[in-house]
PDB file of C-alpha atoms in Angstrom:
ATOM      1  CA  MET A 132    -197.211-135.239  27.174  1.00  0.00           C
ATOM      2  CA  ASN A 133    -196.231-134.941  23.531  1.00  0.00           C
ATOM      3  CA  ILE A 134    -199.480-133.924  21.846  1.00  0.00           C
ATOM      4  CA  LYS A 135    -197.639-132.556  18.805  1.00  0.00           C
ATOM      5  CA  LEU A 136    -196.893-136.134  17.727  1.00  0.00           C
ATOM      6  CA  LEU A 137    -200.591-137.050  17.468  1.00  0.00           C
ATOM      7  CA  THR A 138    -202.204-137.603  14.096  1.00  0.00           C
ATOM      8  CA  PRO A 139    -205.047-135.209  13.254  1.00  0.00           C
ATOM      9  CA  GLN A 140    -207.630-137.933  14.001  1.00  0.00           C
ATOM     10  CA  ALA A 141    -206.094-138.705  17.395  1.00  0.00           C
ATOM     11  CA  ALA A 142    -205.996-134.999  18.215  1.00  0.00           C
ATOM     12  CA  ARG A 143    -209.729-134.716  17.420  1.00  0.00           C
ATOM     13  CA  VAL A 144    -210.515-137.725  19.634  1.00  0.00           C
ATOM     14  CA  LEU A 145    -208.440-136.296  22.493  1.00  0.00           C
ATOM     15  CA  GLU A 146    -210.127-132.899  22.178  1.00  0.00           C
ATOM     16  CA  HIS A 147    -213.551-134.580  22.279  1.00  0.00           C
ATOM     17  CA  MET A 148    -212.507-136.460  25.418  1.00  0.00           C
ATOM     18  CA  ARG A 149    -211.227-133.255  27.026  1.00  0.00           C
ATOM     19  CA  LYS A 150    -214.576-131.559  26.405  1.00  0.00           C
ATOM     20  CA  THR A 151    -216.924-134.445  27.288  1.00  0.00           C
ATOM     21  CA  GLY A 152    -214.782-136.797  29.388  1.00  0.00           C
ATOM     22  CA  SER A 153    -215.299-139.872  27.208  1.00  0.00           C
ATOM     23  CA  ILE A 154    -215.910-141.254  23.721  1.00  0.00           C
ATOM     24  CA  THR A 155    -217.167-144.447  22.071  1.00  0.00           C
ATOM     25  CA  ASN A 156    -216.426-145.939  18.678  1.00  0.00           C
ATOM     26  CA  VAL A 157    -219.847-144.854  17.391  1.00  0.00           C
ATOM     27  CA  GLU A 158    -219.339-141.263  18.592  1.00  0.00           C
ATOM     28  CA  ALA A 159    -215.863-141.053  17.068  1.00  0.00           C
ATOM     29  CA  ASN A 160    -217.111-142.438  13.770  1.00  0.00           C
ATOM     30  CA  ALA A 161    -220.280-140.341  13.522  1.00  0.00           C
ATOM     31  CA  VAL A 162    -218.940-137.037  14.853  1.00  0.00           C
ATOM     32  CA  HIS A 163    -215.288-137.070  13.778  1.00  0.00           C
ATOM     33  CA  ARG A 164    -215.179-139.663  10.962  1.00  0.00           C
ATOM     34  CA  VAL A 165    -212.563-141.673  12.874  1.00  0.00           C
ATOM     35  CA  ARG A 166    -212.672-145.321  11.846  1.00  0.00           C
ATOM     36  CA  SER A 167    -209.982-147.034  13.939  1.00  0.00           C
ATOM     37  CA  VAL A 168    -210.725-145.647  17.379  1.00  0.00           C
ATOM     38  CA  SER A 169    -208.728-148.286  19.269  1.00  0.00           C
ATOM     39  CA  ARG A 170    -205.632-147.303  17.278  1.00  0.00           C
ATOM     40  CA  ARG A 171    -206.185-143.609  18.042  1.00  0.00           C
ATOM     41  CA  ILE A 172    -206.664-144.428  21.742  1.00  0.00           C
ATOM     42  CA  THR A 173    -203.363-146.336  21.761  1.00  0.00           C
ATOM     43  CA  GLU A 174    -201.694-143.340  20.122  1.00  0.00           C
ATOM     44  CA  ILE A 175    -203.181-140.979  22.729  1.00  0.00           C
ATOM     45  CA  SER A 176    -202.193-143.308  25.594  1.00  0.00           C
ATOM     46  CA  ARG A 177    -198.579-143.263  24.431  1.00  0.00           C
ATOM     47  CA  ALA A 178    -198.618-139.469  24.173  1.00  0.00           C
ATOM     48  CA  LEU A 179    -200.029-139.236  27.714  1.00  0.00           C
ATOM     49  CA  GLU A 180    -197.236-141.359  29.246  1.00  0.00           C
ATOM     50  CA  GLY A 181    -195.543-139.381  31.993  1.00  0.00           C
ATOM     51  CA  SER A 182    -198.449-136.935  32.294  1.00  0.00           C
ATOM     52  CA  ASP A 183    -201.134-136.631  34.952  1.00  0.00           C
ATOM     53  CA  TYR A 184    -203.745-138.252  32.696  1.00  0.00           C
ATOM     54  CA  GLU A 185    -204.526-141.714  31.389  1.00  0.00           C
ATOM     55  CA  ILE A 186    -207.149-143.497  29.317  1.00  0.00           C
ATOM     56  CA  ARG A 187    -209.533-145.881  31.074  1.00  0.00           C
ATOM     57  CA  ARG A 188    -211.706-148.398  29.252  1.00  0.00           C
ATOM     58  CA  GLU A 189    -215.148-149.438  30.411  1.00  0.00           C
ATOM     59  CA  PHE A 190    -216.965-152.290  28.688  1.00  0.00           C
ATOM     60  CA  LYS A 191    -220.731-151.827  28.422  1.00  0.00           C
ATOM     61  CA  ARG A 192    -223.748-153.335  26.695  1.00  0.00           C
ATOM     62  CA  ASP A 193    -226.307-151.320  24.779  1.00  0.00           C
ATOM     63  CA  VAL A 194    -230.067-151.963  24.863  1.00  0.00           C
ATOM     64  CA  THR A 195    -229.735-154.675  22.198  1.00  0.00           C
ATOM     65  CA  GLY A 196    -227.036-156.497  24.168  1.00  0.00           C
ATOM     66  CA  GLN A 197    -224.183-155.413  21.894  1.00  0.00           C
ATOM     67  CA  LEU A 198    -220.877-155.029  23.747  1.00  0.00           C
ATOM     68  CA  TYR A 199    -218.963-151.769  23.280  1.00  0.00           C
ATOM     69  CA  VAL A 200    -216.160-149.810  24.942  1.00  0.00           C
ATOM     70  CA  ARG A 201    -216.367-146.290  26.346  1.00  0.00           C
ATOM     71  CA  TYR A 202    -212.957-144.618  26.681  1.00  0.00           C
ATOM     72  CA  PHE A 203    -212.472-142.087  29.496  1.00  0.00           C
ATOM     73  CA  LEU A 204    -209.781-139.440  29.941  1.00  0.00           C
ATOM     74  CA  VAL A 205    -209.050-139.466  33.678  1.00  0.00           C
ATOM     75  CA  LYS A 206    -206.556-137.948  36.073  1.00  0.00           C
ATOM     76  CA  SER A 207    -203.916-140.498  37.128  1.00  0.00           C
ATOM     77  CA  ARG A 208    -203.777-141.534  40.758  1.00  0.00           C
TER      78      ARG A 208
END
């Protein structure tokens, strides 16, 4: 895992995921001021290649029916 190559925003997203297990676009934007979460997740996924961890995506709907993605940091199988 080459975490040193992460941008500061990606590093903040990864740290949030390490502490809580997951993150959404709204959480990343509100808490960390990260706008392009999907780009940061791609960056993190590339840095995690060859490690024991991976990013999983789960599509959900909120109470208004709006579709969103929750990203999880999980141990690889």
